[in-house]
Amino acid sequence: MTHAPAPVPSAVPAHPAPSAAAPTTYAPRVDIPPAPRPAPVLAARGLRKTYGGTGAATRALDGVDLDIAPADSLAVMGPSGCGKTTLLHLLAGILTPTAGSVLHDGADLAELGDRRRTLLRRSAFGFVFQDGQLLPELTALENVILPRMLGGTSRRAATAEARAWLERLGLEGMEDRRPTQLSGGQAQRVAIARALDGRPSVVFADEPTGALDQATGQAVLQILVDSCRDSGAALVMVTHDAAVAAACRRTVALRDGRIEREFVRPAAQREVVQGQGQSR
Ligand SMILES: Nc1ncnc2c1ncn2[C@@H]1O[C@H](COP(=O)(O)OP(=O)(O)OP(=O)(O)O)[C@@H](O)[C@H]1O
């Protein structure tokens, strides 16, 4: 999406020096407009989700509004059952909302239809889950290229880029290993390579380091955050761990299906330190 540059106001002094030749006049004050913000790659508008019928209905999400900019990182936190996974699945088009909408590059996911929504999930979204969800019968390389091959890319074209991602994530020489021949951290890096392969606009992560020890989790989290930012993908990450959320620029805290708090972390305060400050 492109933006027209903001018009630059002509330089008008706010208080011109009085002159003898002309009566004192004051030019109107000119406010320099703020720099345009990038259009959101993903947005939620009045998002609600109720599970079940009238008798045993659970209102999991109760009116959420969010804008997520390209290359931004957003952590979704909150106590168990507050609606974090529901929000992630609605934003990713895995679930359909009861009310409200999710917009990807301005297009309402609900209006795309099942087929185009599935194609969008394959081409524009990447996913990293807690346990990696690699297919055990495929090698690391095959796991990375599978989503793109399902999307119609040739094996040859998909392989070159997938190798580059695996190498970039420190997995050179492990392309032909199966998931059982990889450590937990290596398997999560394969999952990150798979998520970022094909240059998605948004990467969704659900407790991506939850199954790893502290040091491995820290390394994987750093790779995930850096890789998303460098490739221009927005990162939306669900976590219970405040220290994991601290790696993201923004955090929203949900409670009972609503955004209770939202805060932005300046770059200097962003850090990847896992295993401290657990907060549910
Ligand atoms: N398929 C479902 N059918 C009925 N209720 C559901 C379903 N999925 C989730 N819920 C309910 O919706 C609410 C929100 O669930 P959700 O999984 O989004 O919460 P969460 O914050 O991700 O929880 P956790 O941190 O424990 O994973 C909970 O009350 C949950 O019991």
mmCIF file of C-alpha atoms and ligand atoms in Angstrom:
data_model
loop_
_atom_site.group_PDB
_atom_site.id
_atom_site.type_symbol
_atom_site.label_atom_id
_atom_site.label_comp_id
_atom_site.label_asym_id
_atom_site.label_seq_id
_atom_site.Cartn_x
_atom_site.Cartn_y
_atom_site.Cartn_z
ATOM 1 C CA MET A 1 0.000 0.000 0.000
ATOM 2 C CA THR A 2 1.412 3.420 -0.867
ATOM 3 C CA HIS A 3 0.882 6.719 0.771
ATOM 4 C CA ALA A 4 0.890 10.114 -0.856
ATOM 5 C CA PRO A 5 3.500 12.225 0.879
ATOM 6 C CA ALA A 6 2.008 14.699 3.321
ATOM 7 C CA PRO A 7 1.962 18.229 1.911
ATOM 8 C CA VAL A 8 4.798 20.294 3.309
ATOM 9 C CA PRO A 9 3.491 23.631 4.538
ATOM 10 C CA SER A 10 5.256 26.730 3.240
ATOM 11 C CA ALA A 11 7.503 28.343 5.804
ATOM 12 C CA VAL A 12 5.437 31.036 7.470
ATOM 13 C CA PRO A 13 6.956 32.672 10.519
ATOM 14 C CA ALA A 14 4.558 32.543 13.413
ATOM 15 C CA HIS A 15 5.488 36.012 14.583
ATOM 16 C CA PRO A 16 7.035 38.151 11.816
ATOM 17 C CA ALA A 17 9.120 41.122 12.911
ATOM 18 C CA PRO A 18 7.157 44.372 12.847
ATOM 19 C CA SER A 19 8.203 46.685 10.035
ATOM 20 C CA ALA A 20 7.852 50.439 9.766
ATOM 21 C CA ALA A 21 6.440 50.210 6.232
ATOM 22 C CA ALA A 22 3.577 47.907 6.994
ATOM 23 C CA PRO A 23 1.205 47.618 9.907
ATOM 24 C CA THR A 24 1.922 44.748 12.234
ATOM 25 C CA THR A 25 0.210 41.598 10.997
ATOM 26 C CA TYR A 26 0.321 38.113 12.355
ATOM 27 C CA ALA A 27 0.317 35.166 10.036
ATOM 28 C CA PRO A 28 -1.831 32.287 11.162
ATOM 29 C CA ARG A 29 0.098 29.610 13.041
ATOM 30 C CA VAL A 30 0.897 26.632 10.808
ATOM 31 C CA ASP A 31 0.967 23.224 12.446
ATOM 32 C CA ILE A 32 3.254 20.725 10.781
ATOM 33 C CA PRO A 33 1.204 17.574 10.317
ATOM 34 C CA PRO A 34 2.532 14.415 11.979
ATOM 35 C CA ALA A 35 4.277 11.896 9.740
ATOM 36 C CA PRO A 36 1.696 9.572 8.154
ATOM 37 C CA ARG A 37 1.341 6.275 9.977
ATOM 38 C CA PRO A 38 1.611 3.151 7.836
ATOM 39 C CA ALA A 39 -1.754 1.655 6.956
ATOM 40 C CA PRO A 40 -2.468 -1.391 9.103
ATOM 41 C CA VAL A 41 -1.802 -4.726 7.458
ATOM 42 C CA LEU A 42 -4.339 -6.252 9.825
ATOM 43 C CA ALA A 43 -7.201 -4.648 11.715
ATOM 44 C CA ALA A 44 -9.983 -5.818 14.011
ATOM 45 C CA ARG A 45 -13.204 -3.843 14.258
ATOM 46 C CA GLY A 46 -15.724 -4.565 16.995
ATOM 47 C CA LEU A 47 -14.648 -8.201 17.057
ATOM 48 C CA ARG A 48 -16.930 -10.569 19.010
ATOM 49 C CA LYS A 49 -16.985 -14.322 19.287
ATOM 50 C CA THR A 50 -19.545 -16.422 21.113
ATOM 51 C CA TYR A 51 -19.178 -20.193 21.251
ATOM 52 C CA GLY A 52 -22.122 -22.554 21.581
ATOM 53 C CA GLY A 53 -25.859 -22.078 21.359
ATOM 54 C CA THR A 54 -28.122 -19.899 23.425
ATOM 55 C CA GLY A 55 -28.293 -22.233 26.429
ATOM 56 C CA ALA A 56 -24.580 -22.780 27.026
ATOM 57 C CA ALA A 57 -23.104 -19.838 25.153
ATOM 58 C CA THR A 58 -19.613 -18.598 26.054
ATOM 59 C CA ARG A 59 -18.748 -15.056 25.077
ATOM 60 C CA ALA A 60 -15.035 -15.456 24.383
ATOM 61 C CA LEU A 61 -14.410 -12.082 22.749
ATOM 62 C CA ASP A 62 -16.504 -9.044 23.463
ATOM 63 C CA GLY A 63 -15.689 -6.131 21.160
ATOM 64 C CA VAL A 64 -12.002 -5.873 20.269
ATOM 65 C CA ASP A 65 -10.534 -3.137 18.081
ATOM 66 C CA LEU A 66 -6.909 -3.356 16.934
ATOM 67 C CA ASP A 67 -4.650 -1.972 14.223
ATOM 68 C CA ILE A 68 -1.442 -3.858 13.422
ATOM 69 C CA ALA A 69 1.152 -2.153 11.222
ATOM 70 C CA PRO A 70 3.617 -3.920 8.907
ATOM 71 C CA ALA A 71 6.789 -5.113 10.718
ATOM 72 C CA ASP A 72 5.233 -4.273 14.090
ATOM 73 C CA SER A 73 5.221 -6.779 16.943
ATOM 74 C CA LEU A 74 2.217 -7.268 19.213
ATOM 75 C CA ALA A 75 2.017 -9.502 22.275
ATOM 76 C CA VAL A 76 -1.426 -10.657 23.441
ATOM 77 C CA MET A 77 -1.484 -11.443 27.159
ATOM 78 C CA GLY A 78 -4.045 -12.182 29.836
ATOM 79 C CA PRO A 79 -5.286 -14.870 32.216
ATOM 80 C CA SER A 80 -6.321 -18.319 31.060
ATOM 81 C CA GLY A 81 -9.669 -18.257 29.268
ATOM 82 C CA CYS A 82 -9.633 -14.482 28.559
ATOM 83 C CA GLY A 83 -9.822 -15.041 24.786
ATOM 84 C CA LYS A 84 -6.202 -14.863 23.550
ATOM 85 C CA THR A 85 -6.322 -17.928 21.287
ATOM 86 C CA THR A 86 -9.781 -16.975 20.061
ATOM 87 C CA LEU A 87 -8.452 -13.538 19.056
ATOM 88 C CA LEU A 88 -5.448 -15.068 17.287
ATOM 89 C CA HIS A 89 -7.644 -17.521 15.371
ATOM 90 C CA LEU A 90 -10.092 -14.780 14.362
ATOM 91 C CA LEU A 91 -7.271 -12.510 13.146
ATOM 92 C CA ALA A 92 -5.835 -15.417 11.138
ATOM 93 C CA GLY A 93 -9.191 -16.277 9.561
ATOM 94 C CA ILE A 94 -9.226 -19.728 11.190
ATOM 95 C CA LEU A 95 -12.422 -18.806 13.046
ATOM 96 C CA THR A 96 -15.192 -16.521 11.829
ATOM 97 C CA PRO A 97 -16.445 -13.786 14.155
ATOM 98 C CA THR A 98 -19.957 -13.696 15.581
ATOM 99 C CA ALA A 99 -19.895 -9.940 14.962
ATOM 100 C CA GLY A 100 -17.397 -7.361 13.785
ATOM 101 C CA SER A 101 -14.709 -7.840 11.178
ATOM 102 C CA VAL A 102 -11.062 -8.586 10.477
ATOM 103 C CA LEU A 103 -9.466 -6.602 7.664
ATOM 104 C CA HIS A 104 -6.299 -7.713 5.875
ATOM 105 C CA ASP A 105 -4.900 -4.892 3.743
ATOM 106 C CA GLY A 106 -8.365 -3.378 4.026
ATOM 107 C CA ALA A 107 -10.237 -6.476 2.777
ATOM 108 C CA ASP A 108 -12.789 -8.065 5.111
ATOM 109 C CA LEU A 109 -11.824 -11.730 5.616
ATOM 110 C CA ALA A 110 -15.491 -12.714 5.998
ATOM 111 C CA GLU A 111 -16.245 -11.450 2.497
ATOM 112 C CA LEU A 112 -13.446 -13.436 0.849
ATOM 113 C CA GLY A 113 -15.197 -16.792 0.969
ATOM 114 C CA ASP A 114 -13.669 -20.043 2.228
ATOM 115 C CA ARG A 115 -11.423 -20.721 -0.763
ATOM 116 C CA ARG A 116 -9.838 -17.270 -0.955
ATOM 117 C CA ARG A 117 -9.489 -17.185 2.825
ATOM 118 C CA THR A 118 -7.592 -20.486 2.717
ATOM 119 C CA LEU A 119 -5.350 -19.152 -0.055
ATOM 120 C CA LEU A 120 -4.724 -15.991 1.950
ATOM 121 C CA ARG A 121 -3.764 -18.051 5.014
ATOM 122 C CA ARG A 122 -1.277 -19.997 2.893
ATOM 123 C CA SER A 123 0.240 -17.050 1.066
ATOM 124 C CA ALA A 124 0.031 -14.086 3.426
ATOM 125 C CA PHE A 125 0.083 -15.624 6.909
ATOM 126 C CA GLY A 126 2.707 -17.687 8.716
ATOM 127 C CA PHE A 127 2.140 -19.700 11.895
ATOM 128 C CA VAL A 128 4.386 -20.796 14.751
ATOM 129 C CA PHE A 129 2.775 -22.901 17.472
ATOM 130 C CA GLN A 130 4.125 -24.107 20.798
ATOM 131 C CA ASP A 131 5.161 -27.540 19.579
ATOM 132 C CA GLY A 132 6.182 -26.525 16.067
ATOM 133 C CA GLN A 133 3.639 -28.854 14.479
ATOM 134 C CA LEU A 134 6.136 -30.228 11.981
ATOM 135 C CA LEU A 135 5.047 -33.266 10.003
ATOM 136 C CA PRO A 136 7.127 -36.168 11.400
ATOM 137 C CA GLU A 137 7.438 -38.074 8.119
ATOM 138 C CA LEU A 138 8.933 -35.079 6.265
ATOM 139 C CA THR A 139 12.463 -33.677 6.469
ATOM 140 C CA ALA A 140 13.164 -30.170 7.781
ATOM 141 C CA LEU A 141 13.419 -28.864 4.210
ATOM 142 C CA GLU A 142 10.217 -30.606 3.097
ATOM 143 C CA ASN A 143 8.371 -29.191 6.119
ATOM 144 C CA VAL A 144 9.438 -25.677 5.129
ATOM 145 C CA ILE A 145 8.514 -25.954 1.443
ATOM 146 C CA LEU A 146 5.207 -27.809 1.890
ATOM 147 C CA PRO A 147 2.926 -24.750 2.400
ATOM 148 C CA ARG A 148 4.326 -23.022 -0.689
ATOM 149 C CA MET A 149 4.047 -26.174 -2.797
ATOM 150 C CA LEU A 150 0.419 -26.486 -1.680
ATOM 151 C CA GLY A 151 0.033 -22.906 -2.907
ATOM 152 C CA GLY A 152 1.302 -23.867 -6.369
ATOM 153 C CA THR A 153 5.016 -22.967 -6.199
ATOM 154 C CA SER A 154 7.289 -25.497 -7.906
ATOM 155 C CA ARG A 155 9.468 -27.660 -5.673
ATOM 156 C CA ARG A 156 12.590 -26.245 -7.285
ATOM 157 C CA ALA A 157 11.611 -22.601 -6.703
ATOM 158 C CA ALA A 158 10.428 -23.300 -3.162
ATOM 159 C CA THR A 159 13.597 -25.235 -2.286
ATOM 160 C CA ALA A 160 16.052 -22.421 -3.020
ATOM 161 C CA GLU A 161 14.336 -19.962 -0.712
ATOM 162 C CA ALA A 162 13.695 -22.556 1.992
ATOM 163 C CA ARG A 163 17.399 -23.503 2.056
ATOM 164 C CA ALA A 164 18.276 -19.836 2.459
ATOM 165 C CA TRP A 165 15.887 -19.503 5.414
ATOM 166 C CA LEU A 166 17.207 -22.647 7.097
ATOM 167 C CA GLU A 167 20.750 -21.388 6.671
ATOM 168 C CA ARG A 168 19.824 -17.965 8.002
ATOM 169 C CA LEU A 169 18.307 -19.568 11.097
ATOM 170 C CA GLY A 170 21.460 -21.591 11.761
ATOM 171 C CA LEU A 171 20.199 -24.934 10.418
ATOM 172 C CA GLU A 172 22.597 -25.425 7.533
ATOM 173 C CA GLY A 173 23.380 -29.135 7.156
ATOM 174 C CA MET A 174 20.148 -30.186 8.905
ATOM 175 C CA GLU A 175 17.870 -29.896 5.864
ATOM 176 C CA ASP A 176 17.450 -33.667 5.516
ATOM 177 C CA ARG A 177 16.795 -34.425 9.180
ATOM 178 C CA ARG A 178 13.343 -35.454 10.319
ATOM 179 C CA PRO A 179 11.754 -33.665 13.317
ATOM 180 C CA THR A 180 12.663 -36.544 15.676
ATOM 181 C CA GLN A 181 16.332 -35.957 14.772
ATOM 182 C CA LEU A 182 16.163 -32.285 15.813
ATOM 183 C CA SER A 183 16.295 -30.676 19.257
ATOM 184 C CA GLY A 184 13.262 -28.701 20.448
ATOM 185 C CA GLY A 185 14.972 -25.404 19.610
ATOM 186 C CA GLN A 186 16.030 -26.622 16.165
ATOM 187 C CA ALA A 187 12.495 -27.836 15.441
ATOM 188 C CA GLN A 188 11.084 -24.425 16.443
ATOM 189 C CA ARG A 189 13.587 -22.743 14.123
ATOM 190 C CA VAL A 190 12.359 -24.984 11.287
ATOM 191 C CA ALA A 191 8.813 -23.872 12.180
ATOM 192 C CA ILE A 192 9.947 -20.220 12.042
ATOM 193 C CA ALA A 193 11.596 -20.818 8.654
ATOM 194 C CA ARG A 194 8.345 -22.387 7.435
ATOM 195 C CA ALA A 195 6.321 -19.441 8.775
ATOM 196 C CA LEU A 196 8.548 -16.832 7.107
ATOM 197 C CA ASP A 197 9.194 -18.660 3.846
ATOM 198 C CA GLY A 198 7.160 -17.053 1.074
ATOM 199 C CA ARG A 199 7.344 -13.620 2.752
ATOM 200 C CA PRO A 200 4.052 -13.503 4.683
ATOM 201 C CA SER A 201 2.640 -10.150 5.759
ATOM 202 C CA VAL A 202 1.694 -11.445 9.229
ATOM 203 C CA VAL A 203 3.191 -14.171 11.425
ATOM 204 C CA PHE A 204 0.969 -15.571 14.190
ATOM 205 C CA ALA A 205 2.703 -17.252 17.108
ATOM 206 C CA ASP A 206 0.983 -19.061 20.001
ATOM 207 C CA GLU A 207 3.363 -19.590 22.953
ATOM 208 C CA PRO A 208 6.213 -20.180 20.455
ATOM 209 C CA THR A 209 8.790 -20.785 23.181
ATOM 210 C CA GLY A 210 6.494 -22.422 25.741
ATOM 211 C CA ALA A 211 7.973 -25.897 25.280
ATOM 212 C CA LEU A 212 11.643 -24.816 25.374
ATOM 213 C CA ASP A 213 14.112 -24.330 28.195
ATOM 214 C CA GLN A 214 15.023 -20.763 29.097
ATOM 215 C CA ALA A 215 18.214 -20.338 27.069
ATOM 216 C CA THR A 216 16.833 -22.068 23.968
ATOM 217 C CA GLY A 217 13.576 -20.149 24.281
ATOM 218 C CA GLN A 218 15.455 -16.857 24.442
ATOM 219 C CA ALA A 219 17.442 -17.664 21.306
ATOM 220 C CA VAL A 220 14.340 -18.795 19.394
ATOM 221 C CA LEU A 221 12.362 -15.728 20.496
ATOM 222 C CA GLN A 222 15.143 -13.405 19.353
ATOM 223 C CA ILE A 223 15.260 -15.133 15.956
ATOM 224 C CA LEU A 224 11.486 -14.925 15.596
ATOM 225 C CA VAL A 225 11.241 -11.219 16.487
ATOM 226 C CA ASP A 226 14.276 -10.205 14.401
ATOM 227 C CA SER A 227 13.276 -12.276 11.365
ATOM 228 C CA CYS A 228 9.741 -10.873 11.304
ATOM 229 C CA ARG A 229 10.928 -7.287 11.682
ATOM 230 C CA ASP A 230 13.671 -7.653 9.049
ATOM 231 C CA SER A 231 11.339 -9.243 6.508
ATOM 232 C CA GLY A 232 8.595 -6.662 7.119
ATOM 233 C CA ALA A 233 6.112 -9.155 8.583
ATOM 234 C CA ALA A 234 3.920 -8.106 11.485
ATOM 235 C CA LEU A 235 4.187 -10.473 14.461
ATOM 236 C CA VAL A 236 1.145 -11.280 16.611
ATOM 237 C CA MET A 237 2.179 -13.427 19.550
ATOM 238 C CA VAL A 238 0.070 -14.965 22.316
ATOM 239 C CA THR A 239 1.970 -15.553 25.539
ATOM 240 C CA HIS A 240 1.419 -15.989 29.267
ATOM 241 C CA ASP A 241 4.943 -14.806 29.974
ATOM 242 C CA ALA A 242 5.482 -11.078 30.549
ATOM 243 C CA ALA A 243 9.184 -11.513 29.825
ATOM 244 C CA VAL A 244 8.393 -13.028 26.407
ATOM 245 C CA ALA A 245 5.949 -10.192 25.694
ATOM 246 C CA ALA A 246 8.767 -7.741 26.507
ATOM 247 C CA ALA A 247 10.383 -8.661 23.178
ATOM 248 C CA CYS A 248 7.436 -7.040 21.343
ATOM 249 C CA ARG A 249 6.887 -3.337 20.713
ATOM 250 C CA ARG A 250 3.246 -3.435 21.848
ATOM 251 C CA THR A 251 1.306 -5.502 24.342
ATOM 252 C CA VAL A 252 -2.448 -5.778 24.740
ATOM 253 C CA ALA A 253 -3.750 -7.338 27.943
ATOM 254 C CA LEU A 254 -7.129 -9.062 27.571
ATOM 255 C CA ARG A 255 -9.608 -9.709 30.356
ATOM 256 C CA ASP A 256 -12.988 -11.359 29.844
ATOM 257 C CA GLY A 257 -12.769 -10.939 26.095
ATOM 258 C CA ARG A 258 -11.934 -7.235 26.111
ATOM 259 C CA ILE A 259 -8.739 -5.220 25.870
ATOM 260 C CA GLU A 260 -8.112 -4.129 29.428
ATOM 261 C CA ARG A 261 -4.776 -2.401 28.878
ATOM 262 C CA GLU A 262 -2.470 -1.616 26.012
ATOM 263 C CA PHE A 263 1.065 -0.324 26.169
ATOM 264 C CA VAL A 264 3.973 0.377 23.873
ATOM 265 C CA ARG A 265 7.566 -0.406 24.788
ATOM 266 C CA PRO A 266 10.288 1.944 23.559
ATOM 267 C CA ALA A 267 13.047 0.123 21.665
ATOM 268 C CA ALA A 268 15.509 0.645 24.518
ATOM 269 C CA GLN A 269 13.255 -1.297 26.889
ATOM 270 C CA ARG A 270 12.599 -4.211 24.547
ATOM 271 C CA GLU A 271 14.461 -7.271 25.574
ATOM 272 C CA VAL A 272 14.442 -10.962 25.075
ATOM 273 C CA VAL A 273 14.612 -12.511 28.519
ATOM 274 C CA GLN A 274 12.513 -15.586 28.974
ATOM 275 C CA GLY A 275 11.550 -17.331 32.164
ATOM 276 C CA GLN A 276 11.283 -14.308 34.428
ATOM 277 C CA GLY A 277 8.162 -12.518 35.532
ATOM 278 C CA GLN A 278 5.764 -15.297 34.611
ATOM 279 C CA SER A 279 2.318 -13.800 34.664
ATOM 280 C CA ARG A 280 -0.896 -15.579 33.897
HETATM 281 N N1 LIG B 1 -14.545 -24.416 20.826
HETATM 282 C C1 LIG B 1 -14.992 -23.861 21.955
HETATM 283 N N2 LIG B 1 -16.260 -24.122 22.369
HETATM 284 C C2 LIG B 1 -16.751 -23.535 23.487
HETATM 285 N N3 LIG B 1 -16.041 -22.668 24.246
HETATM 286 C C3 LIG B 1 -14.782 -22.385 23.880
HETATM 287 C C4 LIG B 1 -14.192 -22.955 22.719
HETATM 288 N N4 LIG B 1 -12.930 -22.484 22.593
HETATM 289 C C5 LIG B 1 -12.738 -21.661 23.640
HETATM 290 N N5 LIG B 1 -13.849 -21.592 24.403
HETATM 291 C C6 LIG B 1 -14.043 -20.759 25.606
HETATM 292 O O1 LIG B 1 -13.817 -19.408 25.236
HETATM 293 C C7 LIG B 1 -13.102 -18.715 26.241
HETATM 294 C C8 LIG B 1 -11.799 -18.169 25.660
HETATM 295 O O2 LIG B 1 -10.981 -19.269 25.276
HETATM 296 P P1 LIG B 1 -9.512 -19.054 24.675
HETATM 297 O O3 LIG B 1 -8.997 -20.403 24.342
HETATM 298 O O4 LIG B 1 -9.586 -18.045 23.605
HETATM 299 O O5 LIG B 1 -8.759 -18.434 25.925
HETATM 300 P P2 LIG B 1 -7.193 -18.253 26.179
HETATM 301 O O6 LIG B 1 -7.027 -16.911 26.772
HETATM 302 O O7 LIG B 1 -6.439 -18.551 24.939
HETATM 303 O O8 LIG B 1 -6.935 -19.385 27.262
HETATM 304 P P3 LIG B 1 -5.582 -20.188 27.616
HETATM 305 O O9 LIG B 1 -4.590 -19.151 28.056
HETATM 306 O O10 LIG B 1 -5.992 -21.083 28.727
HETATM 307 O O11 LIG B 1 -5.162 -20.919 26.379
HETATM 308 C C9 LIG B 1 -12.895 -19.712 27.375
HETATM 309 O O12 LIG B 1 -13.929 -19.532 28.318
HETATM 310 C C10 LIG B 1 -13.042 -21.059 26.690
HETATM 311 O O13 LIG B 1 -13.536 -22.029 27.591
#
